């Protein structure tokens, strides 16, 4: 099976197989320090036993003022023992030889009220003062205003500070012993906001053209490489959703070309924002119950973002591609790899339910293809949420609740309990 084969990244990092534990918010690092704690180490110890090719951590925030959630890990922690704590985290993740990469993030305009050490009237940061749009209703607008507000268009000093924060997070990861970092440029967070013309309306050196919108990302990549080493892995997670027209696809291809030239080791394809949470889409209504000769239909049924990755492959045949979102069967994963559309498979929610999924099922040769599946039951919104549909679109609430549910499974792992087996 191709899925079980080793792959070597451009930085010479060797991954034992093609399965990646994708990033998920653990929501386990309380204020004030926001350090990875003992419970997180217990959870990551389970993944370390799972036989994964690579582990991606949940998104680690680079700014203490702006968090994606109130329990996020923070790379700029003020804890005096932060480097010692991070070395323990890196050691735990990699104690069985699984390379682990830290996902670094800044939420930008998607930092909710109460998440981060900022004043009540301090505005979120964004490339331009473009407010989140949860829908056309009056109440949706009020909710957006109360939770996130209209962001402040960043000054060049703000941008320089954010670049420094990403570099500091990467340097801490490097010194702690992690094998690399992944820059979160998807899901509508700050780097994605800069890349997109919908949220970046600047006309200076950081906006006005596809290349200028990518400038902040390029500077971070180059600075991280200078601050670490040529063997330190640098990846990036990008959205596919802006490639809905020939113009936006051409813009995206131009930006990826610049990012690849700057020196990345892998590109992960995902999608969605808080406004349109495709990354939280549920694809659990059916499972493959028999081997299929129609691999294309298998791919269409399973992967959310593979078609976009296949377009990227045409333009960048040598880039190492990870596709995350929707894969639930060995058949679908192997077919995606064999198609050439991606080099690695990212699994998030299945990894929260079955932390040892590669070793126990997908790479377990004693299990037949027909049985190597991990289709999950849909997460059902509690009745209380149904009364709130008039406030926010159902897809926003559903995506948020689903993410909370799977964060809860990770927290069960941290408590030494087994996640709830939610397989169909």
mmCIF file of C-alpha atoms in Angstrom:
data_model
loop_
_atom_site.group_PDB
_atom_site.id
_atom_site.type_symbol
_atom_site.label_atom_id
_atom_site.label_comp_id
_atom_site.label_asym_id
_atom_site.label_seq_id
_atom_site.Cartn_x
_atom_site.Cartn_y
_atom_site.Cartn_z
ATOM 1 C CA UNK A 1 0.000 0.000 0.000
ATOM 2 C CA UNK A 2 1.230 3.475 -0.836
ATOM 3 C CA UNK A 3 -0.387 4.717 2.367
ATOM 4 C CA UNK A 4 2.092 2.708 4.446
ATOM 5 C CA UNK A 5 5.194 3.863 2.582
ATOM 6 C CA UNK A 6 7.781 6.283 3.931
ATOM 7 C CA UNK A 7 7.980 9.804 2.508
ATOM 8 C CA UNK A 8 10.901 12.222 2.798
ATOM 9 C CA UNK A 9 10.172 15.944 2.915
ATOM 10 C CA UNK A 10 12.462 18.504 1.202
ATOM 11 C CA UNK A 11 14.052 19.334 4.578
ATOM 12 C CA UNK A 12 15.052 15.638 4.784
ATOM 13 C CA UNK A 13 12.504 14.884 7.515
ATOM 14 C CA UNK A 14 11.500 11.241 7.127
ATOM 15 C CA UNK A 15 7.898 10.292 7.820
ATOM 16 C CA UNK A 16 7.269 6.545 8.313
ATOM 17 C CA UNK A 17 3.910 6.556 6.486
ATOM 18 C CA UNK A 18 1.387 8.865 4.800
ATOM 19 C CA UNK A 19 -1.133 9.329 7.635
ATOM 20 C CA UNK A 20 -1.168 12.675 9.443
ATOM 21 C CA UNK A 21 -2.995 13.436 12.658
ATOM 22 C CA UNK A 22 -4.428 16.765 11.550
ATOM 23 C CA UNK A 23 -4.692 19.817 13.795
ATOM 24 C CA UNK A 24 -7.641 20.083 16.180
ATOM 25 C CA UNK A 25 -8.252 22.601 18.935
ATOM 26 C CA UNK A 26 -7.639 20.814 22.231
ATOM 27 C CA UNK A 27 -9.051 23.645 24.404
ATOM 28 C CA UNK A 28 -6.975 22.441 27.344
ATOM 29 C CA UNK A 29 -4.607 25.318 28.139
ATOM 30 C CA UNK A 30 -6.275 27.718 30.593
ATOM 31 C CA UNK A 31 -5.220 31.248 31.447
ATOM 32 C CA UNK A 32 -3.069 32.857 32.513
ATOM 33 C CA UNK A 33 -0.108 30.867 31.164
ATOM 34 C CA UNK A 34 -1.836 28.952 28.311
ATOM 35 C CA UNK A 35 0.940 26.355 28.488
ATOM 36 C CA UNK A 36 0.584 22.736 27.347
ATOM 37 C CA UNK A 37 -0.222 20.983 30.617
ATOM 38 C CA UNK A 38 -0.135 17.444 31.976
ATOM 39 C CA UNK A 39 -3.546 16.579 30.536
ATOM 40 C CA UNK A 40 -2.407 17.596 27.078
ATOM 41 C CA UNK A 41 0.650 15.406 27.458
ATOM 42 C CA UNK A 42 -1.548 12.440 28.363
ATOM 43 C CA UNK A 43 -3.620 12.997 25.207
ATOM 44 C CA UNK A 44 -0.570 13.366 22.975
ATOM 45 C CA UNK A 45 0.971 10.265 24.492
ATOM 46 C CA UNK A 46 -2.010 8.339 23.077
ATOM 47 C CA UNK A 47 -1.424 9.744 19.594
ATOM 48 C CA UNK A 48 2.283 8.983 19.968
ATOM 49 C CA UNK A 49 1.348 5.304 20.302
ATOM 50 C CA UNK A 50 -0.863 5.390 17.235
ATOM 51 C CA UNK A 51 1.623 4.734 14.448
ATOM 52 C CA UNK A 52 1.000 8.051 12.672
ATOM 53 C CA UNK A 53 3.371 9.281 9.986
ATOM 54 C CA UNK A 54 3.241 12.785 11.475
ATOM 55 C CA UNK A 55 1.397 14.607 14.234
ATOM 56 C CA UNK A 56 0.184 18.170 13.807
ATOM 57 C CA UNK A 57 -0.621 19.946 17.055
ATOM 58 C CA UNK A 58 -3.749 21.995 17.554
ATOM 59 C CA UNK A 59 -3.322 25.619 16.580
ATOM 60 C CA UNK A 60 -0.895 27.415 18.870
ATOM 61 C CA UNK A 61 -1.557 31.131 19.076
ATOM 62 C CA UNK A 62 1.355 33.515 18.618
ATOM 63 C CA UNK A 63 -0.211 36.580 20.295
ATOM 64 C CA UNK A 64 -1.277 36.735 23.933
ATOM 65 C CA UNK A 65 -3.741 39.512 23.076
ATOM 66 C CA UNK A 66 -5.590 37.617 20.368
ATOM 67 C CA UNK A 67 -6.542 33.970 20.855
ATOM 68 C CA UNK A 68 -8.855 31.831 18.769
ATOM 69 C CA UNK A 69 -10.386 30.460 21.959
ATOM 70 C CA UNK A 70 -9.936 31.074 25.704
ATOM 71 C CA UNK A 71 -8.147 27.735 26.252
ATOM 72 C CA UNK A 72 -5.643 27.858 23.364
ATOM 73 C CA UNK A 73 -1.951 27.110 23.782
ATOM 74 C CA UNK A 74 0.164 30.238 23.513
ATOM 75 C CA UNK A 75 3.695 30.313 22.121
ATOM 76 C CA UNK A 76 4.440 33.644 23.794
ATOM 77 C CA UNK A 77 3.628 32.382 27.276
ATOM 78 C CA UNK A 78 4.994 34.407 30.173
ATOM 79 C CA UNK A 79 5.641 31.262 32.198
ATOM 80 C CA UNK A 80 9.210 31.116 33.463
ATOM 81 C CA UNK A 81 9.409 27.406 32.682
ATOM 82 C CA UNK A 82 7.951 27.698 29.178
ATOM 83 C CA UNK A 83 10.927 26.166 27.357
ATOM 84 C CA UNK A 84 11.094 23.260 29.814
ATOM 85 C CA UNK A 85 7.340 22.694 29.461
ATOM 86 C CA UNK A 86 7.558 22.737 25.669
ATOM 87 C CA UNK A 87 10.507 20.328 25.674
ATOM 88 C CA UNK A 88 8.368 17.928 27.700
ATOM 89 C CA UNK A 89 5.535 18.302 25.197
ATOM 90 C CA UNK A 90 7.831 17.675 22.220
ATOM 91 C CA UNK A 91 9.410 14.670 23.920
ATOM 92 C CA UNK A 92 6.035 13.133 24.733
ATOM 93 C CA UNK A 93 4.706 13.578 21.196
ATOM 94 C CA UNK A 94 7.793 11.982 19.671
ATOM 95 C CA UNK A 95 8.640 9.334 22.243
ATOM 96 C CA UNK A 96 7.814 6.555 19.772
ATOM 97 C CA UNK A 97 9.519 8.214 16.834
ATOM 98 C CA UNK A 98 6.573 10.072 15.293
ATOM 99 C CA UNK A 99 7.720 13.475 13.960
ATOM 100 C CA UNK A 100 5.569 16.278 15.349
ATOM 101 C CA UNK A 101 4.953 19.713 13.841
ATOM 102 C CA UNK A 102 3.477 22.705 15.698
ATOM 103 C CA UNK A 103 0.682 24.603 13.965
ATOM 104 C CA UNK A 104 1.147 28.356 14.520
ATOM 105 C CA UNK A 105 -1.767 30.735 14.185
ATOM 106 C CA UNK A 106 -3.086 34.257 14.654
ATOM 107 C CA UNK A 107 -6.894 34.511 14.502
ATOM 108 C CA UNK A 108 -7.025 38.089 13.232
ATOM 109 C CA UNK A 109 -10.641 39.242 13.076
ATOM 110 C CA UNK A 110 -11.810 35.794 14.282
ATOM 111 C CA UNK A 111 -10.709 36.290 17.892
ATOM 112 C CA UNK A 112 -13.922 36.193 19.957
ATOM 113 C CA UNK A 113 -14.711 38.431 22.884
ATOM 114 C CA UNK A 114 -12.914 37.241 26.026
ATOM 115 C CA UNK A 115 -10.215 35.273 24.189
ATOM 116 C CA UNK A 116 -6.901 36.975 24.831
ATOM 117 C CA UNK A 117 -5.366 39.532 27.154
ATOM 118 C CA UNK A 118 -6.826 42.671 25.632
ATOM 119 C CA UNK A 119 -9.127 45.398 26.810
ATOM 120 C CA UNK A 120 -12.869 45.284 26.232
ATOM 121 C CA UNK A 121 -12.690 48.067 23.665
ATOM 122 C CA UNK A 122 -9.548 46.819 21.902
ATOM 123 C CA UNK A 123 -10.385 45.912 18.337
ATOM 124 C CA UNK A 124 -9.342 42.723 16.595
ATOM 125 C CA UNK A 125 -6.624 42.977 13.962
ATOM 126 C CA UNK A 126 -7.094 42.363 10.247
ATOM 127 C CA UNK A 127 -5.500 43.487 6.989
ATOM 128 C CA UNK A 128 -8.565 45.671 6.380
ATOM 129 C CA UNK A 129 -11.540 46.760 8.477
ATOM 130 C CA UNK A 130 -13.873 44.098 7.045
ATOM 131 C CA UNK A 131 -16.401 42.756 9.534
ATOM 132 C CA UNK A 132 -17.384 39.081 9.794
ATOM 133 C CA UNK A 133 -20.661 38.381 8.014
ATOM 134 C CA UNK A 134 -22.773 35.659 9.617
ATOM 135 C CA UNK A 135 -25.856 36.387 7.540
ATOM 136 C CA UNK A 136 -28.297 39.044 6.456
ATOM 137 C CA UNK A 137 -30.520 39.016 9.529
ATOM 138 C CA UNK A 138 -30.380 41.827 12.050
ATOM 139 C CA UNK A 139 -29.638 39.449 14.921
ATOM 140 C CA UNK A 140 -26.792 37.775 13.007
ATOM 141 C CA UNK A 141 -25.277 41.224 12.541
ATOM 142 C CA UNK A 142 -25.660 41.991 16.245
ATOM 143 C CA UNK A 143 -24.030 38.675 17.175
ATOM 144 C CA UNK A 144 -21.092 39.396 14.869
ATOM 145 C CA UNK A 145 -20.688 42.874 16.354
ATOM 146 C CA UNK A 146 -20.821 41.669 19.961
ATOM 147 C CA UNK A 147 -18.575 38.618 19.581
ATOM 148 C CA UNK A 148 -15.987 39.949 17.144
ATOM 149 C CA UNK A 149 -16.678 43.588 16.265
ATOM 150 C CA UNK A 150 -15.274 45.459 13.293
ATOM 151 C CA UNK A 151 -11.516 44.843 13.160
ATOM 152 C CA UNK A 152 -8.818 47.458 12.974
ATOM 153 C CA UNK A 153 -6.892 47.704 9.701
ATOM 154 C CA UNK A 154 -3.334 46.819 10.688
ATOM 155 C CA UNK A 155 -0.530 49.338 10.455
ATOM 156 C CA UNK A 156 2.861 48.280 9.116
ATOM 157 C CA UNK A 157 4.094 48.231 12.725
ATOM 158 C CA UNK A 158 1.264 45.819 13.579
ATOM 159 C CA UNK A 159 2.301 43.606 10.682
ATOM 160 C CA UNK A 160 5.963 43.661 11.728
ATOM 161 C CA UNK A 161 4.970 42.644 15.255
ATOM 162 C CA UNK A 162 2.873 39.721 14.007
ATOM 163 C CA UNK A 163 5.756 38.509 11.819
ATOM 164 C CA UNK A 164 8.031 38.665 14.874
ATOM 165 C CA UNK A 165 5.451 36.677 16.884
ATOM 166 C CA UNK A 166 5.281 33.897 14.303
ATOM 167 C CA UNK A 167 9.072 33.729 14.184
ATOM 168 C CA UNK A 168 9.284 33.605 17.989
ATOM 169 C CA UNK A 169 6.763 30.736 18.037
ATOM 170 C CA UNK A 170 8.786 28.839 15.454
ATOM 171 C CA UNK A 171 12.024 29.435 17.361
ATOM 172 C CA UNK A 172 10.456 28.121 20.574
ATOM 173 C CA UNK A 173 9.210 25.034 18.711
ATOM 174 C CA UNK A 174 12.672 24.466 17.241
ATOM 175 C CA UNK A 175 14.449 24.834 20.578
ATOM 176 C CA UNK A 176 11.933 22.523 22.261
ATOM 177 C CA UNK A 177 12.706 19.723 19.813
ATOM 178 C CA UNK A 178 9.675 19.735 17.527
ATOM 179 C CA UNK A 179 10.465 18.848 13.922
ATOM 180 C CA UNK A 180 8.801 21.856 12.354
ATOM 181 C CA UNK A 181 5.929 24.313 12.212
ATOM 182 C CA UNK A 182 2.867 24.698 10.035
ATOM 183 C CA UNK A 183 1.654 28.246 9.361
ATOM 184 C CA UNK A 184 -2.144 28.373 9.528
ATOM 185 C CA UNK A 185 -3.150 30.221 6.384
ATOM 186 C CA UNK A 186 -6.643 28.728 6.154
ATOM 187 C CA UNK A 187 -10.049 28.778 7.889
ATOM 188 C CA UNK A 188 -10.325 32.560 7.706
ATOM 189 C CA UNK A 189 -7.570 33.302 10.222
ATOM 190 C CA UNK A 190 -5.178 36.234 9.876
ATOM 191 C CA UNK A 191 -2.829 34.858 7.195
ATOM 192 C CA UNK A 192 -5.842 33.700 5.174
ATOM 193 C CA UNK A 193 -7.329 37.174 5.596
ATOM 194 C CA UNK A 194 -4.207 38.670 4.033
ATOM 195 C CA UNK A 195 -4.233 36.206 1.125
ATOM 196 C CA UNK A 196 -7.869 36.803 0.186
ATOM 197 C CA UNK A 197 -9.057 39.876 -1.759
ATOM 198 C CA UNK A 198 -12.361 39.621 0.119
ATOM 199 C CA UNK A 199 -10.706 40.582 3.387
ATOM 200 C CA UNK A 200 -7.539 42.318 2.181
ATOM 201 C CA UNK A 201 -8.395 45.627 0.530
ATOM 202 C CA UNK A 202 -5.025 47.258 1.140
ATOM 203 C CA UNK A 203 -3.128 49.182 -1.520
ATOM 204 C CA UNK A 204 0.309 49.206 0.139
ATOM 205 C CA UNK A 205 3.079 46.601 0.108
ATOM 206 C CA UNK A 206 0.765 44.036 1.724
ATOM 207 C CA UNK A 207 -2.207 44.274 -0.628
ATOM 208 C CA UNK A 208 -3.499 45.267 -4.024
ATOM 209 C CA UNK A 209 -2.250 42.228 -5.969
ATOM 210 C CA UNK A 210 -1.990 38.465 -5.333
ATOM 211 C CA UNK A 211 1.762 38.779 -4.753
ATOM 212 C CA UNK A 212 1.465 41.647 -2.294
ATOM 213 C CA UNK A 213 -1.328 39.886 -0.396
ATOM 214 C CA UNK A 214 1.096 36.985 0.105
ATOM 215 C CA UNK A 215 3.954 39.219 1.286
ATOM 216 C CA UNK A 216 3.358 38.691 5.026
ATOM 217 C CA UNK A 217 3.460 34.912 4.546
ATOM 218 C CA UNK A 218 6.647 35.087 2.487
ATOM 219 C CA UNK A 219 8.391 37.206 5.115
ATOM 220 C CA UNK A 220 7.391 34.793 7.880
ATOM 221 C CA UNK A 221 8.695 31.775 5.951
ATOM 222 C CA UNK A 222 12.048 33.414 5.224
ATOM 223 C CA UNK A 223 12.463 34.680 8.784
ATOM 224 C CA UNK A 224 11.548 31.293 10.282
ATOM 225 C CA UNK A 225 14.137 29.589 8.106
ATOM 226 C CA UNK A 226 16.784 32.080 9.257
ATOM 227 C CA UNK A 227 15.845 31.598 12.919
ATOM 228 C CA UNK A 228 15.879 27.777 12.827
ATOM 229 C CA UNK A 229 17.745 25.497 10.397
ATOM 230 C CA UNK A 230 17.516 24.023 6.926
ATOM 231 C CA UNK A 231 16.422 20.721 8.494
ATOM 232 C CA UNK A 232 13.506 22.354 10.345
ATOM 233 C CA UNK A 233 10.243 21.636 8.543
ATOM 234 C CA UNK A 234 8.101 24.585 7.425
ATOM 235 C CA UNK A 235 4.631 23.822 6.129
ATOM 236 C CA UNK A 236 1.548 25.888 5.434
ATOM 237 C CA UNK A 237 -2.170 25.200 5.506
ATOM 238 C CA UNK A 238 -4.172 26.972 2.789
ATOM 239 C CA UNK A 239 -7.822 27.251 1.838
ATOM 240 C CA UNK A 240 -9.266 25.904 -1.368
ATOM 241 C CA UNK A 241 -12.503 27.882 -1.223
ATOM 242 C CA UNK A 242 -11.286 31.026 -2.982
ATOM 243 C CA UNK A 243 -10.630 29.100 -6.199
ATOM 244 C CA UNK A 244 -14.287 29.248 -7.247
ATOM 245 C CA UNK A 245 -13.559 31.150 -10.457
ATOM 246 C CA UNK A 246 -10.791 31.205 -13.056
ATOM 247 C CA UNK A 247 -9.593 34.575 -11.752
ATOM 248 C CA UNK A 248 -9.364 33.471 -8.127
ATOM 249 C CA UNK A 249 -7.697 30.206 -9.152
ATOM 250 C CA UNK A 250 -5.066 32.142 -11.104
ATOM 251 C CA UNK A 251 -4.479 34.372 -8.061
ATOM 252 C CA UNK A 252 -4.130 31.353 -5.796
ATOM 253 C CA UNK A 253 -1.696 29.649 -8.173
ATOM 254 C CA UNK A 254 0.424 32.812 -8.247
ATOM 255 C CA UNK A 255 0.493 32.973 -4.450
ATOM 256 C CA UNK A 256 1.352 29.291 -4.073
ATOM 257 C CA UNK A 257 4.169 29.712 -6.598
ATOM 258 C CA UNK A 258 5.688 32.445 -4.433
ATOM 259 C CA UNK A 259 5.189 30.414 -1.246
ATOM 260 C CA UNK A 260 6.830 27.353 -2.786
ATOM 261 C CA UNK A 261 9.748 29.483 -3.985
ATOM 262 C CA UNK A 262 10.174 30.850 -0.454
ATOM 263 C CA UNK A 263 10.931 27.313 0.695
ATOM 264 C CA UNK A 264 8.112 25.261 2.208
ATOM 265 C CA UNK A 265 8.306 21.531 2.894
ATOM 266 C CA UNK A 266 4.616 20.706 2.567
ATOM 267 C CA UNK A 267 1.304 22.301 1.685
ATOM 268 C CA UNK A 268 -1.887 21.211 3.422
ATOM 269 C CA UNK A 269 -5.168 21.846 1.610
ATOM 270 C CA UNK A 270 -8.270 22.530 3.689
ATOM 271 C CA UNK A 271 -11.040 25.092 3.541
ATOM 272 C CA UNK A 272 -13.703 27.141 5.265
ATOM 273 C CA UNK A 273 -14.001 30.169 7.541
ATOM 274 C CA UNK A 274 -16.152 31.154 10.490
ATOM 275 C CA UNK A 275 -18.558 32.590 7.914
ATOM 276 C CA UNK A 276 -18.670 29.341 5.916
ATOM 277 C CA UNK A 277 -17.206 26.497 8.014
ATOM 278 C CA UNK A 278 -16.449 23.861 5.365
ATOM 279 C CA UNK A 279 -13.704 22.479 7.629
ATOM 280 C CA UNK A 280 -16.460 21.437 10.074
ATOM 281 C CA UNK A 281 -18.662 19.864 7.396
ATOM 282 C CA UNK A 282 -19.985 16.448 8.295
ATOM 283 C CA UNK A 283 -19.586 13.617 5.812
ATOM 284 C CA UNK A 284 -20.788 10.710 7.868
ATOM 285 C CA UNK A 285 -24.033 9.712 6.150
ATOM 286 C CA UNK A 286 -22.610 6.670 4.443
ATOM 287 C CA UNK A 287 -19.700 4.308 4.646
ATOM 288 C CA UNK A 288 -18.097 2.060 2.067
ATOM 289 C CA UNK A 289 -19.164 -1.504 2.755
ATOM 290 C CA UNK A 290 -17.419 -3.253 -0.116
ATOM 291 C CA UNK A 291 -14.326 -2.693 -2.234
ATOM 292 C CA UNK A 292 -15.212 -0.522 -5.209
ATOM 293 C CA UNK A 293 -13.815 -0.583 -8.723
ATOM 294 C CA UNK A 294 -14.859 3.037 -9.205
ATOM 295 C CA UNK A 295 -12.099 4.799 -7.311
ATOM 296 C CA UNK A 296 -13.208 8.194 -8.593
ATOM 297 C CA UNK A 297 -16.612 7.850 -6.955
ATOM 298 C CA UNK A 298 -14.868 6.813 -3.758
ATOM 299 C CA UNK A 299 -12.800 9.975 -3.848
ATOM 300 C CA UNK A 300 -15.813 12.158 -4.503
ATOM 301 C CA UNK A 301 -17.660 10.571 -1.623
ATOM 302 C CA UNK A 302 -14.850 10.991 0.864
ATOM 303 C CA UNK A 303 -12.569 13.973 0.306
ATOM 304 C CA UNK A 304 -13.809 17.552 0.601
ATOM 305 C CA UNK A 305 -10.792 19.222 -0.994
ATOM 306 C CA UNK A 306 -9.079 16.648 -3.226
ATOM 307 C CA UNK A 307 -10.253 18.145 -6.526
ATOM 308 C CA UNK A 308 -8.561 21.433 -5.675
ATOM 309 C CA UNK A 309 -5.384 19.607 -4.653
ATOM 310 C CA UNK A 310 -5.391 17.828 -8.017
ATOM 311 C CA UNK A 311 -5.443 21.221 -9.759
ATOM 312 C CA UNK A 312 -2.522 22.341 -7.596
ATOM 313 C CA UNK A 313 -0.647 19.152 -8.493
ATOM 314 C CA UNK A 314 -0.827 20.030 -12.202
ATOM 315 C CA UNK A 315 1.013 23.303 -11.545
ATOM 316 C CA UNK A 316 3.337 22.057 -8.792
ATOM 317 C CA UNK A 317 4.171 18.397 -9.426
ATOM 318 C CA UNK A 318 6.949 18.256 -6.817
ATOM 319 C CA UNK A 319 5.192 19.953 -3.892
ATOM 320 C CA UNK A 320 4.351 17.612 -1.019
ATOM 321 C CA UNK A 321 0.570 17.881 -0.597
ATOM 322 C CA UNK A 322 -1.571 16.932 2.396
ATOM 323 C CA UNK A 323 -5.331 16.837 1.951
ATOM 324 C CA UNK A 324 -7.424 16.942 5.142
ATOM 325 C CA UNK A 325 -11.173 16.602 5.393
ATOM 326 C CA UNK A 326 -13.639 13.776 4.924
ATOM 327 C CA UNK A 327 -11.463 10.677 4.512
ATOM 328 C CA UNK A 328 -12.984 7.719 6.321
ATOM 329 C CA UNK A 329 -11.807 4.524 4.578
ATOM 330 C CA UNK A 330 -8.548 2.869 3.631
ATOM 331 C CA UNK A 331 -9.948 2.466 0.113
ATOM 332 C CA UNK A 332 -10.588 6.189 -0.240
ATOM 333 C CA UNK A 333 -7.242 7.169 1.258
ATOM 334 C CA UNK A 334 -5.282 4.780 -0.944
ATOM 335 C CA UNK A 335 -7.203 5.858 -4.045
ATOM 336 C CA UNK A 336 -6.440 9.523 -3.326
ATOM 337 C CA UNK A 337 -2.733 8.776 -2.989
ATOM 338 C CA UNK A 338 -2.670 6.577 -6.076
ATOM 339 C CA UNK A 339 -4.380 9.325 -8.080
ATOM 340 C CA UNK A 340 -1.425 11.625 -7.428
ATOM 341 C CA UNK A 341 -3.732 14.289 -6.024
ATOM 342 C CA UNK A 342 -1.963 14.215 -2.670
ATOM 343 C CA UNK A 343 1.026 12.680 -0.915
ATOM 344 C CA UNK A 344 -0.395 12.429 2.596
ATOM 345 C CA UNK A 345 -3.820 12.095 4.201
ATOM 346 C CA UNK A 346 -4.851 14.346 7.080
ATOM 347 C CA UNK A 347 -7.299 12.904 9.616
ATOM 348 C CA UNK A 348 -8.797 15.004 12.387
ATOM 349 C CA UNK A 349 -12.093 13.826 13.880
ATOM 350 C CA UNK A 350 -11.308 10.118 13.377
ATOM 351 C CA UNK A 351 -8.068 10.730 15.294
ATOM 352 C CA UNK A 352 -10.030 12.201 18.200
ATOM 353 C CA UNK A 353 -12.202 9.092 18.385
ATOM 354 C CA UNK A 354 -9.492 6.517 17.640
ATOM 355 C CA UNK A 355 -6.070 7.935 18.578
ATOM 356 C CA UNK A 356 -4.358 4.715 17.465
ATOM 357 C CA UNK A 357 -6.242 4.547 14.164
ATOM 358 C CA UNK A 358 -3.224 3.904 11.877
ATOM 359 C CA UNK A 359 -1.791 1.075 13.930
ATOM 360 C CA UNK A 360 -5.104 -0.551 14.832
ATOM 361 C CA UNK A 361 -7.070 -0.188 11.574
ATOM 362 C CA UNK A 362 -5.755 1.637 8.501
ATOM 363 C CA UNK A 363 -2.239 0.160 8.453
ATOM 364 C CA UNK A 364 -3.244 -3.108 10.084
ATOM 365 C CA UNK A 365 -2.763 -5.709 7.330
ATOM 366 C CA UNK A 366 -4.867 -8.256 9.196
ATOM 367 C CA UNK A 367 -7.939 -6.067 8.560
ATOM 368 C CA UNK A 368 -9.450 -6.324 5.087
ATOM 369 C CA UNK A 369 -10.039 -3.229 2.982
ATOM 370 C CA UNK A 370 -13.784 -3.656 3.354
ATOM 371 C CA UNK A 371 -13.463 -3.381 7.136
ATOM 372 C CA UNK A 372 -10.789 -0.661 7.321
ATOM 373 C CA UNK A 373 -13.245 2.181 7.852
ATOM 374 C CA UNK A 374 -13.938 4.802 10.468
ATOM 375 C CA UNK A 375 -17.197 6.440 9.414
ATOM 376 C CA UNK A 376 -18.575 8.476 12.305
ATOM 377 C CA UNK A 377 -22.078 9.205 13.456
ATOM 378 C CA UNK A 378 -23.211 12.786 12.790
ATOM 379 C CA UNK A 379 -22.932 15.094 15.787
ATOM 380 C CA UNK A 380 -26.500 16.046 16.667
ATOM 381 C CA UNK A 381 -27.139 19.545 17.956
ATOM 382 C CA UNK A 382 -28.828 19.634 21.373
ATOM 383 C CA UNK A 383 -32.433 20.843 21.301
ATOM 384 C CA UNK A 384 -31.361 24.095 22.930
ATOM 385 C CA UNK A 385 -29.425 25.013 19.787
ATOM 386 C CA UNK A 386 -32.502 24.592 17.629
ATOM 387 C CA UNK A 387 -34.044 27.579 19.373
ATOM 388 C CA UNK A 388 -31.099 29.747 18.334
ATOM 389 C CA UNK A 389 -31.414 29.251 14.586
ATOM 390 C CA UNK A 390 -32.871 32.735 14.318
ATOM 391 C CA UNK A 391 -29.644 34.185 15.744
ATOM 392 C CA UNK A 392 -26.973 32.537 13.617
ATOM 393 C CA UNK A 393 -27.072 30.263 10.568
ATOM 394 C CA UNK A 394 -27.400 26.590 11.494
ATOM 395 C CA UNK A 395 -24.141 25.725 9.707
ATOM 396 C CA UNK A 396 -22.257 28.155 11.974
ATOM 397 C CA UNK A 397 -23.733 26.652 15.122
ATOM 398 C CA UNK A 398 -23.354 23.106 13.849
ATOM 399 C CA UNK A 399 -19.717 23.593 12.928
ATOM 400 C CA UNK A 400 -18.947 25.173 16.285
ATOM 401 C CA UNK A 401 -20.755 22.527 18.272
ATOM 402 C CA UNK A 402 -19.102 19.739 16.285
ATOM 403 C CA UNK A 403 -15.668 21.178 17.003
ATOM 404 C CA UNK A 404 -16.552 21.436 20.697
ATOM 405 C CA UNK A 405 -17.710 17.821 20.711
ATOM 406 C CA UNK A 406 -14.431 16.501 19.309
ATOM 407 C CA UNK A 407 -12.395 18.780 21.559
ATOM 408 C CA UNK A 408 -14.315 17.063 24.348
ATOM 409 C CA UNK A 409 -13.058 13.689 23.129
ATOM 410 C CA UNK A 410 -9.474 14.951 23.295
ATOM 411 C CA UNK A 411 -10.170 16.189 26.815
ATOM 412 C CA UNK A 412 -11.423 12.713 27.738
ATOM 413 C CA UNK A 413 -8.086 11.370 26.551
ATOM 414 C CA UNK A 414 -6.365 13.945 28.737
ATOM 415 C CA UNK A 415 -8.347 12.639 31.705
ATOM 416 C CA UNK A 416 -7.128 9.109 31.002
ATOM 417 C CA UNK A 417 -10.479 8.013 29.548
ATOM 418 C CA UNK A 418 -11.256 6.498 26.178
ATOM 419 C CA UNK A 419 -13.009 8.763 23.669
ATOM 420 C CA UNK A 420 -16.637 7.914 22.975
ATOM 421 C CA UNK A 421 -16.717 5.396 20.119
ATOM 422 C CA UNK A 422 -18.893 7.287 17.622
ATOM 423 C CA UNK A 423 -18.424 4.958 14.658
ATOM 424 C CA UNK A 424 -21.391 3.980 12.553
#
